[in-house]
Amino acid sequence: MNKQAPYILVVDDEQDIRQLVSEILEDEGYEVAMAENAAEARKLKSQRQPHLILLDIWMPDCDGITLLREWVAEDEALCPVIMMSGHGSVESAVEATRLGAYDFLEKPLSLAKLLLIVERALETSSLQRENAGLKQQLMIGVDPVGKSAVIERTKDKVKRLAQHDTRVLFVGEAGVGKEMFARYLHNNSPRRDGPFVDVSVGSISPENAAVEFFGREDNGRIYRGLLEQAHRGTLFLGEIGGMDPETQARLLSALESSSFLRVGGSQSVRVDVRVVASTRMALDEEVNCGRFRQDLYYLLNEVTLEVQPLRDHSEDVPGLLNFYIDHFVVHEKLPFRRFSMAAQNYLRNYSWPGNVRELRNLVQRLMILGAGDDIELDEVKTALGSIAEQPKLGSNVPEFFNLPLKEARDHFEKSYLEYHFEKNGGSVAKLAAAIGMERTHLYRKLHSLKIKL
């Protein structure tokens, strides 16, 4: 059997149907697995992702529509699913199609029609993957957006690091664009023609981690894990702090030796991979607490590169707004809208707790739900909702919170000293004792802040 043959999962509670469909597909060169109920189908799908699923609607433990809905919810990139039913109805076909099923076959099956639809579904899926890859390359080719000194400095550091196979740890708050800068590193490196494989470490359960990273061998069948998929390219590990201890140990061994064993395998697999990672945690604290291996931390952290939060380069906000408007117009065919100057100014002064990701989501929400060419200030405030009111800071946030740090510090110190000065009856001696400041320095500070004695 050709190891590259499409892998098809047939789910049907009728043994004769399963066996017939399986034999027909295998005769056509496909690799086939069979499940007699939803529970077995879930298990087989979790073990190895199929290229296509043939799914019966009526099963004893869970109907196919419910199973399809479940899979669609958990997997945005679900393979084509062809529904089968001996009790076909318009309602079932409509519901299956609405959920994303590729097609609907009624029993008794026409085997010629079955093979035709399977072939078309696999071709369509292959084209979609190619288009997604091309689309991703187009997006990947775009430099991180921003003309501020902060972004230019970060891009310059990344381009210099890209020329070496140094392992880089990108640190920064959630949503700042750590993955985008990792892609930028890959695209400017000698590995640019190889794959860029990104994985959110926290999305992999500990029990599946070994197979996901290192792959699996089962009766001659090979499932290639993330390290093999990234061979001669870059593997980006997003939010590395979420990795379980056992996987940390296995990854450390694989990176040190550039080789590993697949789960169920006995032959060492060698790979040439550049691994870069990201974290929003203080990983050194995780090391001190014993939750992250110190040796793996040092291995991944040959160079640390901090990606700054959006509030530190708010001058880039208008450019980011325009970039994502164009992106959603071109790639999602949303109607063009533009932010009014008042809305842009408001967003420049917004704190962006969710950073660039929050900005992207805001633009998408306003373009989908809004109407009219202009996005006005009131619409922006409504879309931001309670976040814009900054409830965590309370409703009486001091005005000086919006000032540059030095001016804000002066405002704070003046308010602080005036409060304690009044509390201590206007006595400099008592004030000095209350705040723990030497009296000579205190006089100088009071004078510089123009606090009248």
Coordinates of C-alpha atoms in Angstrom, one line a residue:
M1 CA 0.0 0.0 0.0
N2 CA 1.3 3.4 -0.9
K3 CA 1.9 5.3 2.3
Q4 CA 0.9 8.6 0.6
A5 CA -2.5 7.2 -0.4
P6 CA -5.5 9.2 1.0
Y7 CA -6.7 7.8 4.3
I8 CA -10.5 7.4 4.5
L9 CA -12.5 6.7 7.7
V10 CA -15.8 4.8 7.0
V11 CA -18.3 5.0 9.9
D12 CA -21.4 2.8 9.6
D13 CA -23.2 0.5 12.0
E14 CA -24.0 -2.0 9.3
Q15 CA -21.1 -4.5 8.9
D16 CA -22.0 -5.4 5.3
I17 CA -22.0 -1.7 4.2
R18 CA -18.7 -1.1 6.0
Q19 CA -17.0 -4.1 4.4
L20 CA -18.3 -3.4 0.9
V21 CA -17.3 0.3 0.9
S22 CA -13.9 -0.5 2.4
E23 CA -13.1 -3.1 -0.2
I24 CA -14.2 -0.9 -3.1
L25 CA -12.1 2.0 -1.8
E26 CA -9.1 -0.2 -1.1
D27 CA -9.3 -1.6 -4.7
E28 CA -9.1 2.0 -5.8
G29 CA -5.8 2.5 -3.9
Y30 CA -7.2 4.3 -0.8
E31 CA -6.2 3.4 2.8
V32 CA -9.3 2.7 4.8
A33 CA -10.2 2.4 8.5
M34 CA -13.6 1.3 9.7
A35 CA -15.8 2.2 12.7
E36 CA -19.1 0.7 13.7
N37 CA -20.2 3.5 16.0
A38 CA -19.5 7.1 17.0
A39 CA -17.3 6.1 20.0
E40 CA -15.0 4.1 17.8
A41 CA -15.1 6.8 15.1
R42 CA -13.9 9.4 17.7
K43 CA -11.1 7.2 18.8
L44 CA -9.8 6.4 15.3
K45 CA -10.1 10.1 14.2
S46 CA -8.1 11.2 17.3
Q47 CA -5.4 8.6 16.6
R48 CA -4.9 9.7 13.0
Q49 CA -6.5 12.5 11.0
P50 CA -8.3 11.1 7.9
H51 CA -8.3 12.8 4.5
L52 CA -12.0 12.1 4.2
I53 CA -14.8 10.6 6.3
L54 CA -17.8 8.6 5.1
L55 CA -20.4 9.0 7.9
D56 CA -23.7 7.2 8.4
I57 CA -26.5 9.4 9.9
W58 CA -28.3 6.7 11.8
M59 CA -26.2 4.9 14.4
P60 CA -27.1 3.3 17.8
D61 CA -25.0 5.4 20.2
C62 CA -24.9 8.9 18.5
D63 CA -26.4 10.0 15.2
G64 CA -24.1 11.2 12.4
I65 CA -25.4 14.8 12.4
T66 CA -24.5 15.2 16.1
L67 CA -21.1 13.7 15.5
L68 CA -20.5 16.0 12.5
R69 CA -21.6 19.0 14.6
E70 CA -19.1 18.0 17.3
W71 CA -16.2 17.6 14.9
V72 CA -16.9 20.9 13.1
A73 CA -16.9 22.7 16.5
E74 CA -13.5 21.2 17.5
D75 CA -11.7 21.3 14.2
E76 CA -11.9 24.3 11.9
A77 CA -9.8 22.4 9.3
L78 CA -12.0 19.3 9.3
C79 CA -11.5 17.1 6.3
P80 CA -14.4 16.5 3.8
V81 CA -17.3 14.6 5.3
I82 CA -19.8 12.7 3.0
M83 CA -23.0 11.7 4.8
M84 CA -24.7 8.4 4.1
S85 CA -28.3 7.4 5.1
G86 CA -30.8 4.7 4.3
H87 CA -33.5 7.0 5.6
G88 CA -32.6 10.1 3.7
S89 CA -34.6 13.2 4.0
V90 CA -34.4 16.8 2.7
E91 CA -34.1 18.0 6.3
S92 CA -31.1 15.8 7.0
A93 CA -29.4 16.7 3.8
V94 CA -30.0 20.4 4.4
E95 CA -28.7 20.2 8.0
A96 CA -25.6 18.2 7.0
T97 CA -24.8 20.7 4.3
R98 CA -25.4 23.6 6.6
L99 CA -22.9 22.1 9.1
G100 CA -20.3 21.7 6.3
A101 CA -20.7 18.2 4.9
Y102 CA -19.3 17.9 1.4
D103 CA -22.2 15.8 0.1
F104 CA -25.0 13.5 1.0
L105 CA -25.5 9.9 -0.3
E106 CA -28.6 7.8 0.0
K107 CA -28.6 4.1 0.5
P108 CA -28.6 1.7 -1.3
L109 CA -25.4 3.3 -2.4
S110 CA -24.5 3.7 -6.0
L111 CA -20.8 2.6 -6.0
A112 CA -20.0 4.5 -9.1
K113 CA -21.5 7.7 -7.6
L114 CA -19.7 7.0 -4.3
L115 CA -16.3 6.7 -6.0
L116 CA -16.9 9.9 -8.1
I117 CA -17.9 11.9 -5.0
V118 CA -15.0 10.6 -3.0
E119 CA -12.6 11.6 -5.8
R120 CA -14.1 15.0 -6.2
A121 CA -14.1 15.6 -2.4
L122 CA -10.4 14.7 -2.1
E123 CA -9.5 16.9 -5.1
T124 CA -11.5 19.9 -3.7
S125 CA -9.8 19.4 -0.3
S126 CA -6.4 19.3 -1.9
L127 CA -7.1 22.5 -3.9
Q128 CA -8.4 24.2 -0.7
R129 CA -5.2 23.2 1.1
E130 CA -3.1 24.6 -1.8
N131 CA -5.1 27.8 -1.8
A132 CA -4.8 28.1 1.9
G133 CA -1.1 27.6 1.6
L134 CA -0.8 30.2 -1.1
K135 CA -3.0 32.6 0.9
Q136 CA -0.9 32.0 3.9
Q137 CA 2.3 32.6 1.9
L138 CA 0.7 35.9 0.7
M139 CA 0.0 36.9 4.3
I140 CA 3.3 35.6 5.5
G141 CA 5.1 37.7 2.9
V142 CA 3.6 40.8 4.6
D143 CA 6.0 42.4 7.1
P144 CA 4.8 43.0 10.6
V145 CA 2.6 46.1 10.3
G146 CA 3.9 49.4 11.8
K147 CA 6.3 52.2 11.1
S148 CA 7.1 53.2 14.7
A149 CA 10.6 53.0 16.1
V150 CA 9.5 50.1 18.3
I151 CA 8.4 48.0 15.4
E152 CA 11.4 48.9 13.2
R153 CA 13.9 48.0 15.9
T154 CA 12.2 44.7 16.5
K155 CA 12.1 43.9 12.8
D156 CA 15.8 44.7 12.5
K157 CA 16.7 42.4 15.4
V158 CA 14.6 39.6 13.9
K159 CA 16.3 40.0 10.5
R160 CA 19.7 39.8 12.0
L161 CA 18.8 36.7 14.1
A162 CA 17.3 35.1 11.1
Q163 CA 20.7 34.6 9.5
H164 CA 21.8 32.2 12.2
D165 CA 20.2 29.0 13.5
T166 CA 20.0 30.4 17.0
R167 CA 16.9 29.3 19.0
V168 CA 14.9 32.4 19.8
L169 CA 12.3 32.8 22.6
F170 CA 9.7 35.5 21.8
V171 CA 8.3 37.0 25.0
G172 CA 5.4 39.4 25.3
E173 CA 1.8 39.7 26.3
A174 CA -1.0 37.8 24.7
G175 CA -1.9 39.1 21.2
V176 CA 1.2 41.2 20.6
G177 CA 2.1 39.2 17.4
K178 CA 4.8 36.8 18.6
E179 CA 3.8 34.3 15.9
M180 CA 3.9 36.9 13.2
F181 CA 7.5 37.9 14.2
A182 CA 8.4 34.1 14.3
R183 CA 7.1 33.9 10.7
Y184 CA 9.1 37.0 9.8
L185 CA 12.2 35.3 11.2
H186 CA 11.5 32.2 9.1
N187 CA 10.9 34.2 5.9
N188 CA 14.2 36.1 6.3
S189 CA 16.2 33.0 7.1
P190 CA 18.0 30.5 4.8
R191 CA 15.2 28.1 5.7
R192 CA 12.5 30.3 4.0
D193 CA 11.8 27.6 1.3
G194 CA 11.1 25.0 4.0
P195 CA 7.9 24.6 6.0
F196 CA 6.9 26.8 8.8
V197 CA 4.9 24.7 11.3
D198 CA 3.2 26.5 14.2
V199 CA 1.6 24.8 17.1
S200 CA -0.2 26.1 20.2
V201 CA 1.3 24.0 22.9
G202 CA -1.6 24.5 25.2
S203 CA -4.0 23.0 22.7
I204 CA -2.3 19.6 22.8
S205 CA -3.4 17.3 25.6
P206 CA -0.6 15.5 27.6
E207 CA -1.9 12.1 26.5
N208 CA -1.6 13.0 22.8
A209 CA 1.5 15.1 23.0
A210 CA 4.0 12.4 22.2
V211 CA 2.2 11.4 19.0
E212 CA 1.7 15.0 18.0
F213 CA 5.3 15.9 18.3
F214 CA 7.1 12.7 17.4
G215 CA 4.6 10.8 15.3
R216 CA 3.5 7.2 15.4
E217 CA 4.1 3.8 13.7
D218 CA 1.4 1.3 13.7
N219 CA 1.5 -1.9 11.6
G220 CA 3.7 -0.3 9.0
R221 CA 1.6 2.9 8.8
I222 CA 3.4 6.1 9.6
Y223 CA 1.9 9.3 11.0
R224 CA 4.5 12.0 10.9
G225 CA 4.6 14.3 13.9
L226 CA 5.3 18.1 14.1
L227 CA 9.1 17.7 14.2
E228 CA 9.1 15.7 10.9
Q229 CA 6.6 18.0 9.3
A230 CA 9.0 20.9 10.0
H231 CA 12.0 19.1 8.6
R232 CA 14.4 21.6 6.9
G233 CA 12.2 24.4 8.1
T234 CA 11.0 26.0 11.3
L235 CA 8.9 24.7 14.2
F236 CA 7.2 27.4 16.2
L237 CA 6.0 26.4 19.7
G238 CA 3.4 28.9 20.9
E239 CA 3.1 29.5 24.6
I240 CA 5.7 26.9 25.5
G241 CA 5.0 27.3 29.3
G242 CA 1.9 25.1 28.9
M243 CA 3.9 21.9 28.0
D244 CA 3.6 19.0 30.3
P245 CA 6.7 17.6 32.1
E246 CA 6.9 14.3 30.2
T247 CA 6.8 16.1 26.8
Q248 CA 9.4 18.6 28.0
A249 CA 11.8 15.7 28.7
R250 CA 11.2 14.1 25.3
L251 CA 11.5 17.4 23.5
L252 CA 14.8 18.2 25.3
S253 CA 16.2 14.8 24.2
A254 CA 15.1 15.3 20.6
L255 CA 16.5 18.8 20.3
E256 CA 19.8 17.8 21.9
S257 CA 20.3 14.8 19.5
S258 CA 18.3 16.1 16.5
S259 CA 16.7 12.6 16.5
F260 CA 13.9 10.7 18.2
L261 CA 11.7 7.6 18.1
R262 CA 8.2 7.7 16.8
V263 CA 5.6 6.3 19.2
G264 CA 5.5 2.5 18.5
G265 CA 8.7 2.8 16.4
S266 CA 12.1 1.2 16.9
Q267 CA 14.2 3.1 14.3
S268 CA 15.7 6.6 15.1
V269 CA 14.4 9.4 13.0
R270 CA 16.7 12.3 12.3
V271 CA 15.5 15.8 11.6
D272 CA 16.9 19.2 10.7
V273 CA 14.6 21.7 12.4
R274 CA 15.0 25.2 13.8
V275 CA 12.8 25.5 16.9
V276 CA 11.6 28.9 18.0
A277 CA 9.1 29.4 20.8
S278 CA 7.0 32.0 22.5
T279 CA 5.7 32.7 26.0
R280 CA 3.6 35.3 27.9
M281 CA 4.7 33.7 31.2
A282 CA 7.8 34.6 33.1
L283 CA 9.5 31.3 32.3
D284 CA 12.3 31.9 34.7
E285 CA 9.7 31.9 37.5
E286 CA 8.2 28.7 36.1
V287 CA 11.7 27.2 36.3
N288 CA 12.2 28.3 39.9
C289 CA 8.8 26.8 40.8
G290 CA 9.7 23.5 39.2
R291 CA 7.0 23.7 36.5
F292 CA 9.4 24.1 33.6
R293 CA 12.7 22.3 33.0
Q294 CA 15.7 24.5 33.5
D295 CA 17.8 22.6 30.9
L296 CA 15.0 23.0 28.3
Y297 CA 14.6 26.7 29.2
Y298 CA 18.2 27.3 28.5
L299 CA 18.1 25.3 25.3
L300 CA 15.2 27.2 23.8
N301 CA 16.3 30.6 25.2
E302 CA 19.6 31.1 23.4
V303 CA 18.3 34.6 22.6
T304 CA 15.3 36.3 24.1
L305 CA 13.4 38.8 22.0
E306 CA 10.6 40.9 23.5
V307 CA 7.6 42.0 21.4
Q308 CA 6.2 45.2 22.8
P309 CA 2.5 45.7 23.7
L310 CA 0.5 47.8 21.3
R311 CA 0.1 50.6 23.9
D312 CA 3.9 51.2 23.6
H313 CA 3.6 52.0 19.9
S314 CA 0.1 53.4 19.6
E315 CA 1.2 55.5 16.7
D316 CA 0.8 52.3 14.6
V317 CA -2.9 52.0 15.4
P318 CA -4.2 53.9 12.3
G319 CA -1.9 51.8 10.0
L320 CA -3.1 48.6 11.7
L321 CA -6.7 49.6 11.3
N322 CA -6.3 50.2 7.6
F323 CA -4.3 47.0 7.1
Y324 CA -7.0 44.8 8.6
I325 CA -9.8 46.6 6.7
D326 CA -8.0 45.8 3.5
H327 CA -7.3 42.2 4.7
F328 CA -11.0 41.5 5.4
V329 CA -12.1 43.2 2.2
V330 CA -9.7 41.1 0.1
H331 CA -9.8 37.8 1.9
E332 CA -13.3 37.6 3.4
K333 CA -15.1 39.8 0.8
L334 CA -16.5 42.1 3.6
P335 CA -17.8 45.5 2.5
F336 CA -15.3 48.3 2.8
R337 CA -15.7 50.6 5.7
R338 CA -13.4 53.3 7.1
F339 CA -12.8 54.7 10.6
S340 CA -13.6 58.3 11.2
M341 CA -10.8 60.5 12.5
A342 CA -12.5 60.8 15.9
A343 CA -12.7 57.0 16.1
Q344 CA -9.0 56.6 15.1
N345 CA -8.0 59.2 17.7
Y346 CA -10.0 57.4 20.4
L347 CA -8.4 54.0 19.5
R348 CA -4.9 55.5 19.5
N349 CA -5.5 56.4 23.2
Y350 CA -7.2 53.1 24.1
S351 CA -5.1 50.8 26.3
W352 CA -5.5 47.6 24.1
P353 CA -5.3 44.9 26.8
G354 CA -5.6 42.3 24.0
N355 CA -3.1 44.0 21.8
V356 CA -3.0 43.5 18.0
R357 CA -5.3 40.5 18.2
E358 CA -7.9 42.6 20.0
L359 CA -7.6 45.3 17.3
R360 CA -8.0 42.7 14.5
N361 CA -11.1 41.2 16.1
L362 CA -12.6 44.7 16.6
V363 CA -12.1 45.6 12.9
Q364 CA -13.7 42.3 11.9
R365 CA -16.6 42.7 14.2
L366 CA -17.3 46.3 13.0
M367 CA -17.1 45.2 9.3
I368 CA -19.4 42.3 9.8
L369 CA -22.1 43.8 12.0
G370 CA -21.9 47.5 11.1
A371 CA -23.5 49.4 8.3
G372 CA -22.5 52.4 6.3
D373 CA -19.2 53.5 4.9
D374 CA -18.0 55.3 8.0
I375 CA -17.2 53.7 11.4
E376 CA -18.0 56.5 13.9
L377 CA -16.8 56.9 17.5
D378 CA -20.1 55.8 19.1
E379 CA -20.0 52.6 17.2
V380 CA -16.5 51.9 18.3
K381 CA -17.3 52.5 21.9
T382 CA -20.3 50.2 21.7
A383 CA -18.2 47.5 20.1
L384 CA -15.6 47.7 22.7
G385 CA -18.3 47.6 25.4
S386 CA -17.3 47.4 29.0
I387 CA -13.6 47.0 28.1
A388 CA -13.5 50.6 26.9
E389 CA -14.7 51.7 30.4
Q390 CA -11.8 49.9 32.0
P391 CA -13.8 48.5 34.9
K392 CA -10.9 46.8 36.4
L393 CA -9.3 50.2 37.2
G394 CA -12.6 51.6 38.6
S395 CA -14.7 54.4 37.3
N396 CA -12.5 57.2 38.8
V397 CA -9.3 56.6 37.0
P398 CA -6.9 59.6 37.6
E399 CA -6.4 61.7 34.5
F400 CA -2.6 61.5 34.9
F401 CA -2.8 57.7 34.0
N402 CA -3.0 58.9 30.3
L403 CA 0.2 61.0 30.6
P404 CA 3.8 60.0 29.8
L405 CA 5.5 58.2 32.6
K406 CA 7.6 61.1 33.9
E407 CA 4.7 63.5 34.0
A408 CA 2.4 60.8 35.6
R409 CA 5.1 60.2 38.2
D410 CA 5.2 63.9 39.1
H411 CA 1.4 64.1 39.3
F412 CA 1.4 61.0 41.6
E413 CA 4.2 62.3 43.9
K414 CA 2.5 65.7 44.2
S415 CA -0.9 64.2 45.1
Y416 CA 0.8 61.7 47.5
L417 CA 2.8 64.3 49.3
E418 CA -0.1 66.8 49.5
Y419 CA -2.3 64.1 51.0
H420 CA 0.2 63.1 53.7
F421 CA 1.2 66.7 54.3
E422 CA -2.4 67.6 55.1
K423 CA -2.8 64.3 57.1
N424 CA 0.1 65.3 59.3
G425 CA -1.1 68.8 60.0
G426 CA 1.3 70.6 57.7
S427 CA 4.4 69.4 59.7
V428 CA 7.4 68.6 57.5
A429 CA 9.0 66.7 60.3
K430 CA 5.9 64.4 60.8
L431 CA 5.6 64.1 57.0
A432 CA 9.2 62.9 56.7
A433 CA 8.7 60.3 59.4
A434 CA 5.4 59.1 57.9
I435 CA 6.8 58.5 54.4
G436 CA 10.3 57.5 55.4
M437 CA 12.2 60.3 53.6
E438 CA 15.1 62.3 54.9
R439 CA 14.0 65.8 55.7
T440 CA 16.6 67.6 53.5
H441 CA 15.6 65.5 50.5
L442 CA 11.9 66.1 51.3
Y443 CA 12.3 69.9 51.3
R444 CA 14.0 69.6 47.9
K445 CA 11.2 67.4 46.6
L446 CA 8.4 69.7 48.0
H447 CA 10.1 72.7 46.3
S448 CA 10.6 71.0 42.9
L449 CA 6.9 70.0 42.9
K450 CA 5.8 73.5 44.0
I451 CA 4.0 72.3 47.1
K452 CA 3.5 75.3 49.4
L453 CA 4.7 74.9 53.0

